[in-house]
Tab-separated table of C-alpha atoms in Angstrom:
chain	number	residue	atom	x	y	z
A	1	MET	CA	0.000	0.000	0.000
A	2	ALA	CA	1.150	3.551	-0.739
A	3	ASP	CA	2.016	5.990	1.997
A	4	THR	CA	0.058	9.220	2.089
A	5	ALA	CA	0.945	12.806	2.959
A	6	ASP	CA	-0.632	16.230	2.788
A	7	VAL	CA	2.659	17.787	1.643
A	8	ILE	CA	5.675	16.016	0.114
A	9	ILE	CA	8.944	17.987	0.097
A	10	ILE	CA	11.832	16.836	-2.085
A	11	GLY	CA	15.156	17.784	-0.496
A	12	ALA	CA	16.232	18.033	3.154
A	13	GLY	CA	18.563	20.993	2.828
A	14	LEU	CA	18.001	24.398	4.382
A	15	ILE	CA	15.222	25.268	1.934
A	16	GLY	CA	13.356	21.975	2.249
A	17	LEU	CA	13.576	21.821	6.036
A	18	SER	CA	12.580	25.464	6.410
A	19	ILE	CA	9.511	24.737	4.290
A	20	ALA	CA	8.755	21.659	6.398
A	21	TYR	CA	8.991	23.663	9.620
A	22	HIS	CA	6.856	26.532	8.338
A	23	VAL	CA	4.221	24.218	6.832
A	24	ALA	CA	3.961	22.161	10.019
A	25	SER	CA	3.738	25.378	12.051
A	26	LYS	CA	0.446	26.042	10.257
A	27	GLY	CA	-1.015	22.821	11.624
A	28	ILE	CA	-0.506	20.721	8.483
A	29	SER	CA	0.582	17.543	10.227
A	30	HIS	CA	1.111	14.986	7.465
A	31	VAL	CA	4.331	16.394	5.964
A	32	VAL	CA	7.028	14.137	4.492
A	33	VAL	CA	10.529	15.263	3.489
A	34	ILE	CA	12.452	12.969	1.126
A	35	GLU	CA	16.236	13.159	0.946
A	36	LYS	CA	18.394	10.964	-1.267
A	37	GLU	CA	21.468	11.323	0.950
A	38	SER	CA	21.928	9.653	4.306
A	39	LEU	CA	22.217	12.972	6.119
A	40	TRP	CA	20.404	16.252	5.588
A	41	GLY	CA	22.734	19.081	4.692
A	42	HIS	CA	25.055	16.773	2.754
A	43	GLY	CA	24.817	18.989	-0.336
A	44	SER	CA	24.930	22.758	-0.777
A	45	SER	CA	23.551	23.523	2.702
A	46	GLY	CA	26.512	21.935	4.436
A	47	ARG	CA	29.038	23.824	2.300
A	48	SER	CA	27.761	27.379	2.563
A	49	ALA	CA	29.918	30.387	3.454
A	50	GLY	CA	27.165	31.461	5.873
A	51	GLY	CA	26.677	35.027	4.624
A	52	VAL	CA	23.570	37.028	5.534
A	53	ARG	CA	23.043	40.415	3.890
A	54	LEU	CA	20.292	42.918	3.243
A	55	GLU	CA	21.574	44.578	0.050
A	56	PHE	CA	19.596	43.276	-2.904
A	57	SER	CA	18.230	45.000	-5.972
A	58	HIS	CA	14.532	44.251	-5.461
A	59	PRO	CA	12.383	45.105	-2.411
A	60	SER	CA	11.071	41.536	-2.174
A	61	ALA	CA	14.592	40.135	-1.891
A	62	VAL	CA	15.462	42.753	0.732
A	63	LYS	CA	12.390	41.705	2.743
A	64	PHE	CA	13.404	38.057	2.372
A	65	SER	CA	16.762	38.901	3.931
A	66	GLN	CA	15.183	40.986	6.687
A	67	TYR	CA	12.974	38.087	7.721
A	68	GLY	CA	15.939	35.711	7.740
A	69	LEU	CA	18.195	38.120	9.616
A	70	GLU	CA	15.605	38.596	12.355
A	71	MET	CA	15.189	34.831	12.692
A	72	PHE	CA	18.948	34.233	12.905
A	73	ARG	CA	19.281	36.911	15.579
A	74	HIS	CA	16.690	35.163	17.751
A	75	PHE	CA	17.252	31.587	16.625
A	76	ASP	CA	18.032	30.328	20.120
A	77	ASP	CA	14.703	31.616	21.441
A	78	LEU	CA	12.809	30.036	18.541
A	79	PHE	CA	14.658	26.739	18.103
A	80	GLY	CA	16.686	26.150	21.256
A	81	ILE	CA	20.027	26.351	19.453
A	82	SER	CA	22.153	29.377	18.573
A	83	ALA	CA	22.687	30.272	14.919
A	84	SER	CA	25.979	31.901	16.002
A	85	PHE	CA	25.054	35.066	14.135
A	86	ASN	CA	27.985	37.495	13.933
A	87	PRO	CA	27.033	41.023	12.777
A	88	CYS	CA	30.399	41.701	11.158
A	89	GLY	CA	28.829	43.642	8.274
A	90	TYR	CA	29.204	43.406	4.499
A	91	LEU	CA	31.526	45.611	2.435
A	92	PHE	CA	30.973	45.673	-1.344
A	93	LEU	CA	33.767	47.212	-3.443
A	94	THR	CA	33.657	48.336	-7.063
A	95	ARG	CA	36.022	49.793	-9.647
A	96	ASP	CA	33.247	50.270	-12.208
A	97	PRO	CA	31.632	53.758	-12.389
A	98	GLY	CA	28.485	52.270	-13.907
A	99	GLN	CA	28.197	49.671	-11.161
A	100	TRP	CA	28.853	52.375	-8.567
A	101	LYS	CA	25.922	54.431	-9.880
A	102	VAL	CA	23.656	51.366	-9.638
A	103	MET	CA	24.829	50.675	-6.075
A	104	GLN	CA	24.125	54.259	-5.028
A	105	ASP	CA	20.649	54.174	-6.554
A	106	LEU	CA	19.873	50.840	-4.909
A	107	SER	CA	21.048	52.113	-1.541
A	108	LEU	CA	18.210	54.658	-1.594
A	109	MET	CA	15.638	51.893	-2.082
A	110	GLN	CA	17.285	49.767	0.597
A	111	GLN	CA	17.381	52.669	3.050
A	112	SER	CA	13.667	53.300	2.427
A	113	LEU	CA	13.064	49.744	3.703
A	114	GLY	CA	15.077	50.352	6.864
A	115	VAL	CA	18.427	48.957	5.720
A	116	PRO	CA	21.268	51.029	7.283
A	117	VAL	CA	23.509	50.742	4.227
A	118	LYS	CA	26.047	53.536	3.642
A	119	CYS	CA	27.863	54.597	0.485
A	120	LEU	CA	31.577	55.112	1.065
A	121	ALA	CA	34.079	57.112	-0.964
A	122	PRO	CA	37.461	55.449	-1.612
A	123	GLN	CA	39.220	57.568	0.997
A	124	GLU	CA	36.797	56.406	3.712
A	125	VAL	CA	37.194	52.776	2.640
A	126	PHE	CA	40.985	52.992	2.891
A	127	TYR	CA	40.735	54.681	6.296
A	128	ARG	CA	38.225	52.264	7.842
A	129	PHE	CA	39.403	49.104	6.076
A	130	PRO	CA	43.122	49.615	5.391
A	131	TYR	CA	43.674	46.023	4.225
A	132	VAL	CA	41.837	46.965	0.987
A	133	LYS	CA	44.417	48.033	-1.622
A	134	ILE	CA	42.554	48.969	-4.815
A	135	PRO	CA	44.117	52.070	-6.422
A	136	ASP	CA	41.269	52.476	-8.911
A	137	LEU	CA	38.469	51.930	-6.385
A	138	VAL	CA	35.418	54.027	-7.283
A	139	GLY	CA	33.240	53.404	-4.238
A	140	ALA	CA	31.777	50.915	-1.783
A	141	THR	CA	28.699	50.161	0.242
A	142	PHE	CA	28.763	48.990	3.833
A	143	CYS	CA	25.922	47.628	5.959
A	144	PRO	CA	26.798	47.001	9.622
A	145	GLU	CA	23.710	44.832	10.273
A	146	ASP	CA	24.819	42.153	7.806
A	147	GLY	CA	26.950	39.269	8.952
A	148	VAL	CA	27.468	35.521	9.016
A	149	ALA	CA	25.770	32.621	10.782
A	150	ASP	CA	26.168	28.858	11.113
A	151	PRO	CA	24.263	26.987	8.357
A	152	GLY	CA	24.669	23.667	10.158
A	153	ALA	CA	23.050	24.966	13.333
A	154	VAL	CA	20.182	26.510	11.381
A	155	LEU	CA	19.659	23.280	9.458
A	156	TYR	CA	19.584	21.269	12.682
A	157	GLY	CA	17.162	23.742	14.252
A	158	PHE	CA	14.737	23.503	11.342
A	159	ALA	CA	14.963	19.695	11.302
A	160	LYS	CA	14.469	19.222	15.038
A	161	ARG	CA	11.518	21.595	15.290
A	162	ALA	CA	9.914	20.143	12.154
A	163	ARG	CA	10.143	16.661	13.657
A	164	ASP	CA	8.741	17.964	16.937
A	165	LEU	CA	5.737	19.202	14.922
A	166	GLY	CA	5.209	15.780	13.359
A	167	VAL	CA	7.166	16.044	10.109
A	168	THR	CA	8.629	12.773	8.796
A	169	ILE	CA	12.148	13.052	7.296
A	170	ARG	CA	12.988	10.048	5.134
A	171	LEU	CA	16.729	9.781	4.473
A	172	GLY	CA	18.484	7.634	1.901
A	173	GLU	CA	15.437	7.639	-0.355
A	174	GLN	CA	15.412	9.054	-3.876
A	175	VAL	CA	12.450	10.373	-5.825
A	176	THR	CA	12.135	8.557	-9.152
A	177	GLY	CA	8.940	10.096	-10.525
A	178	ILE	CA	6.195	12.679	-10.049
A	179	MET	CA	2.603	11.480	-10.344
A	180	ALA	CA	-0.091	13.757	-11.765
A	181	HIS	CA	-3.583	13.376	-13.233
A	182	HIS	CA	-5.496	16.025	-15.187
A	183	ASP	CA	-2.944	18.702	-14.243
A	184	GLN	CA	-3.192	17.864	-10.544
A	185	ILE	CA	-0.323	16.478	-8.484
A	186	MET	CA	-1.043	13.024	-7.104
A	187	GLY	CA	2.223	12.161	-5.354
A	188	VAL	CA	5.676	10.724	-6.018
A	189	THR	CA	7.386	7.429	-6.623
A	190	THR	CA	10.655	6.725	-4.831
A	191	THR	CA	13.283	4.033	-4.554
A	192	LYS	CA	11.290	2.713	-1.576
A	193	GLY	CA	7.742	2.922	-2.872
A	194	VAL	CA	4.922	5.365	-3.534
A	195	ILE	CA	3.763	8.369	-1.538
A	196	THR	CA	0.437	9.880	-2.563
A	197	GLY	CA	-0.532	13.446	-1.822
A	198	PRO	CA	-1.924	16.605	-3.428
A	199	VAL	CA	1.144	18.815	-2.891
A	200	VAL	CA	4.767	18.279	-3.945
A	201	VAL	CA	7.478	20.872	-3.322
A	202	ASN	CA	10.659	20.850	-5.391
A	203	ALA	CA	13.401	21.875	-2.957
A	204	ALA	CA	16.070	19.758	-4.613
A	205	GLY	CA	18.747	22.441	-4.860
A	206	PRO	CA	21.128	21.824	-7.774
A	207	TYR	CA	18.952	18.875	-8.843
A	208	ALA	CA	15.862	21.048	-9.298
A	209	SER	CA	15.872	20.690	-13.059
A	210	THR	CA	15.863	16.886	-12.832
A	211	ILE	CA	12.854	16.927	-10.502
A	212	GLY	CA	11.097	19.377	-12.802
A	213	GLN	CA	11.608	17.058	-15.758
A	214	MET	CA	9.835	14.288	-13.847
A	215	ALA	CA	6.771	16.529	-13.753
A	216	GLY	CA	7.149	17.690	-17.356
A	217	VAL	CA	8.223	21.162	-16.200
A	218	GLU	CA	11.364	23.007	-17.287
A	219	ILE	CA	13.082	24.521	-14.253
A	220	PRO	CA	15.968	26.647	-15.642
A	221	VAL	CA	18.428	25.909	-12.854
A	222	ARG	CA	21.986	24.708	-13.409
A	223	PRO	CA	24.610	23.564	-10.866
A	224	TYR	CA	27.921	25.413	-10.584
A	225	ARG	CA	30.839	24.508	-8.355
A	226	ARG	CA	31.907	27.160	-5.868
A	227	SER	CA	35.068	26.650	-3.809
A	228	ILE	CA	35.872	27.945	-0.331
A	229	TYR	CA	39.182	27.815	1.523
A	230	ILE	CA	40.287	28.449	5.102
A	231	THR	CA	43.737	29.702	6.093
A	232	THR	CA	45.739	28.676	9.112
A	233	PRO	CA	45.406	31.178	12.010
A	234	PHE	CA	46.262	34.558	10.525
A	235	MET	CA	46.337	37.803	12.484
A	236	ASP	CA	47.699	40.204	9.843
A	237	LEU	CA	44.113	41.248	9.062
A	238	PRO	CA	41.737	42.960	11.520
A	239	PRO	CA	40.106	40.693	14.119
A	240	MET	CA	36.727	42.351	13.435
A	241	MET	CA	36.534	42.650	9.655
A	242	PRO	CA	33.390	42.517	7.533
A	243	MET	CA	32.604	40.073	4.788
A	244	THR	CA	34.495	41.949	2.063
A	245	LEU	CA	33.667	41.451	-1.608
A	246	ASP	CA	35.262	42.776	-4.781
A	247	LEU	CA	32.399	42.883	-7.276
A	248	GLU	CA	34.523	42.945	-10.411
A	249	THR	CA	36.401	39.739	-9.556
A	250	THR	CA	33.633	38.168	-7.345
A	251	SER	CA	36.353	37.287	-4.816
A	252	TYR	CA	35.640	37.672	-1.118
A	253	LEU	CA	37.029	37.067	2.345
A	254	ARG	CA	35.976	37.244	5.965
A	255	ARG	CA	37.075	36.135	9.402
A	256	GLU	CA	36.520	32.536	10.478
A	257	GLY	CA	37.710	32.694	14.073
A	258	ASP	CA	41.457	33.262	13.983
A	259	SER	CA	41.564	32.184	10.330
A	260	ILE	CA	40.396	33.769	7.079
A	261	LEU	CA	37.722	32.292	4.823
A	262	LEU	CA	38.299	32.895	1.096
A	263	GLY	CA	36.103	32.318	-1.936
A	264	MET	CA	35.269	33.392	-5.466
A	265	SER	CA	32.566	32.768	-8.082
A	266	ASP	CA	34.427	31.946	-11.286
A	267	PRO	CA	32.246	32.926	-14.277
A	268	ASP	CA	34.433	30.859	-16.627
A	269	GLU	CA	33.759	27.545	-14.895
A	270	PRO	CA	31.131	25.472	-16.743
A	271	SER	CA	28.092	23.928	-15.118
A	272	SER	CA	28.757	20.576	-13.446
A	273	TYR	CA	28.027	18.496	-10.369
A	274	HIS	CA	31.721	18.349	-9.412
A	275	THR	CA	32.395	19.108	-5.757
A	276	GLU	CA	36.062	18.183	-5.485
A	277	THR	CA	38.582	20.934	-4.802
A	278	ASP	CA	40.828	21.931	-7.678
A	279	HIS	CA	44.388	23.249	-7.375
A	280	GLN	CA	43.950	25.486	-10.439
A	281	VAL	CA	40.872	27.064	-8.835
A	282	LEU	CA	42.868	27.743	-5.679
A	283	GLU	CA	45.726	29.307	-7.648
A	284	LYS	CA	43.305	31.594	-9.472
A	285	LEU	CA	41.646	32.593	-6.208
A	286	ILE	CA	44.946	33.380	-4.507
A	287	ASP	CA	46.228	35.351	-7.490
A	288	THR	CA	43.009	37.379	-7.586
A	289	LEU	CA	42.866	38.131	-3.873
A	290	LEU	CA	46.521	39.118	-3.611
A	291	ARG	CA	45.903	41.905	-6.097
A	292	TRP	CA	43.614	43.737	-3.679
A	293	VAL	CA	44.508	42.236	-0.268
A	294	PRO	CA	48.306	41.902	-0.487
A	295	ALA	CA	48.568	41.155	3.247
A	296	LEU	CA	47.348	37.650	2.417
A	297	ASN	CA	50.763	36.963	0.902
A	298	HIS	CA	51.829	35.738	4.343
A	299	ALA	CA	48.837	33.408	4.824
A	300	ALA	CA	48.821	29.628	4.393
A	301	ILE	CA	45.879	27.509	3.263
A	302	LEU	CA	44.709	24.978	5.844
A	303	ARG	CA	41.858	23.262	3.992
A	304	GLY	CA	39.135	23.802	1.412
A	305	TRP	CA	35.884	22.406	0.104
A	306	ALA	CA	33.504	22.911	-2.779
A	307	GLY	CA	29.730	23.033	-3.001
A	308	LEU	CA	27.143	23.713	-5.661
A	309	TYR	CA	25.296	26.914	-6.397
A	310	GLU	CA	21.886	26.287	-7.963
A	311	VAL	CA	21.877	29.126	-10.486
A	312	SER	CA	18.916	30.543	-12.399
A	313	PRO	CA	19.259	32.636	-15.606
A	314	ASP	CA	18.906	35.920	-13.683
A	315	ASP	CA	20.652	34.730	-10.497
A	316	SER	CA	17.418	34.961	-8.520
A	317	ALA	CA	15.194	32.371	-6.905
A	318	ILE	CA	12.255	30.593	-8.531
A	319	ILE	CA	9.445	30.366	-5.989
A	320	GLY	CA	5.774	29.508	-6.266
A	321	GLU	CA	3.245	27.114	-7.740
A	322	VAL	CA	3.954	25.978	-11.301
A	323	PRO	CA	1.314	27.267	-13.748
A	324	GLY	CA	-0.824	24.483	-15.164
A	325	LEU	CA	0.147	21.862	-12.562
A	326	SER	CA	-1.876	22.329	-9.394
A	327	GLY	CA	-0.030	21.352	-6.239
A	328	PHE	CA	3.489	21.464	-7.691
A	329	TYR	CA	5.588	24.157	-6.007
A	330	CYS	CA	9.155	25.296	-6.662
A	331	ALA	CA	11.709	26.729	-4.268
A	332	ASN	CA	14.799	26.666	-6.449
A	333	GLY	CA	17.557	28.678	-8.106
A	334	PHE	CA	18.712	30.708	-5.110
A	335	SER	CA	22.066	31.286	-6.829
A	336	GLY	CA	24.150	31.425	-3.676
A	337	HIS	CA	21.524	33.156	-1.524
A	338	GLY	CA	19.793	30.018	-0.260
A	339	PHE	CA	21.059	30.124	3.321
A	340	MET	CA	20.089	33.715	4.007
A	341	HIS	CA	16.752	33.350	2.204
A	342	SER	CA	15.800	29.912	3.536
A	343	PRO	CA	13.630	31.247	6.399
A	344	ALA	CA	11.581	33.506	4.117
A	345	ALA	CA	11.328	30.899	1.357
A	346	GLY	CA	9.927	28.441	3.873
A	347	ARG	CA	7.366	30.932	5.106
A	348	VAL	CA	6.246	31.936	1.612
A	349	ILE	CA	5.803	28.371	0.378
A	350	ALA	CA	3.861	27.517	3.547
A	351	GLU	CA	1.602	30.528	3.039
A	352	LEU	CA	0.940	29.567	-0.583
A	353	ILE	CA	0.108	25.972	0.349
A	354	ALA	CA	-2.238	27.215	3.070
A	355	GLY	CA	-4.017	29.498	0.590
A	356	GLU	CA	-2.760	32.670	2.259
A	357	GLU	CA	-1.340	35.836	0.750
A	358	PRO	CA	2.479	35.726	0.933
A	359	PHE	CA	4.025	38.244	3.294
A	360	VAL	CA	6.029	39.706	0.415
A	361	ASP	CA	5.347	40.234	-3.286
A	362	ILE	CA	6.653	37.064	-4.956
A	363	ARG	CA	6.005	38.130	-8.556
A	364	PRO	CA	9.745	38.715	-9.148
A	365	PHE	CA	10.360	35.069	-8.187
A	366	LEU	CA	7.715	33.363	-10.323
A	367	LEU	CA	8.757	30.775	-12.900
A	368	ALA	CA	6.571	32.575	-15.467
A	369	ARG	CA	9.100	35.398	-15.758
A	370	PHE	CA	11.165	33.137	-18.019
A	371	THR	CA	8.267	32.072	-20.241
A	372	ASP	CA	6.031	35.147	-20.451
A	373	ASN	CA	8.709	37.633	-21.560
A	374	GLN	CA	8.415	39.406	-18.238
A	375	PRO	CA	11.318	41.649	-17.186
A	376	THR	CA	13.830	39.969	-14.928
A	377	TRP	CA	15.980	41.658	-12.321
A	378	GLU	CA	19.532	41.203	-11.172
A	379	THR	CA	21.167	40.944	-7.774
A	380	PHE	CA	24.732	41.200	-6.587
A	381	VAL	CA	25.967	37.739	-7.535
A	382	ILE	CA	28.289	36.283	-4.902
């Protein structure tokens, strides 16, 4: 006999478990999360850099971040475990006059929503953050409320509270098909059987496109490897430094205790599911960072890892019910913003399933923007 559920969620990463928690919080008790790995957080969620920022180029994305930031600040009160949120701030740097004009314009929108972002002239950047050595710097933005948190702790908090609310998390089980009849979701088939139910949520991260294909839906999400490295203890940079990002090279760094965390989004790397570290990637990262943070010349790499960004064509999430297939919801394509936006994504999907109005305007996130010739929007892509 087939198992039954009110809501079936594919993927037990941060997005899937946030959805499970938020759905169960609305009193929907028969919720099943299916995860093909033996442990939740094995994929992208467990390999995140942990950044949380408010500066985005659309009000809905800003509100997503605000909801997440507030949850991370009070995570211990809500979930009984600290998210280890560190409000170190975010510093975005640019050499491009055109990009600088966009950043200044966006800061006005962000400030209107209560984001305390400031635009900094080069002289102020060099004074406040003397490790930055960019002779042709045009400007920067800095938000002191941004910071970093612990993705593993957040994942555990979502999972534990979801289970407390009656959610079933089935590990080591892979979805093999999506069942539908007359444009209505009927359930899923898995490597362990059949689960029937009227609602299926695609929260499969970099595998979102594969799940979409099972339902006859094109989800334009592709996986891209992103590498992160940690230095040995290194005190030649400030002990309280912000997450610092050079927009033109997409390279970034921040404190990780006494060490420094380093990363970069390489636009030349093709889509793949590879998650092994690559010496050539490390060499390119080091060469890039040394050009604008020369103090790192004295640092030594301790270890590194790679994860997968699930990237959409406009680097923004795809959220909502799929047109023409009732009960099939997407929460995909977060393009490196999944950790910080996981709380809000979970809330929005839960509201949609419950028939409620989402707390933010989700039109910028709808799948239809890629099929109806609707204008898309861009974010800072890190």
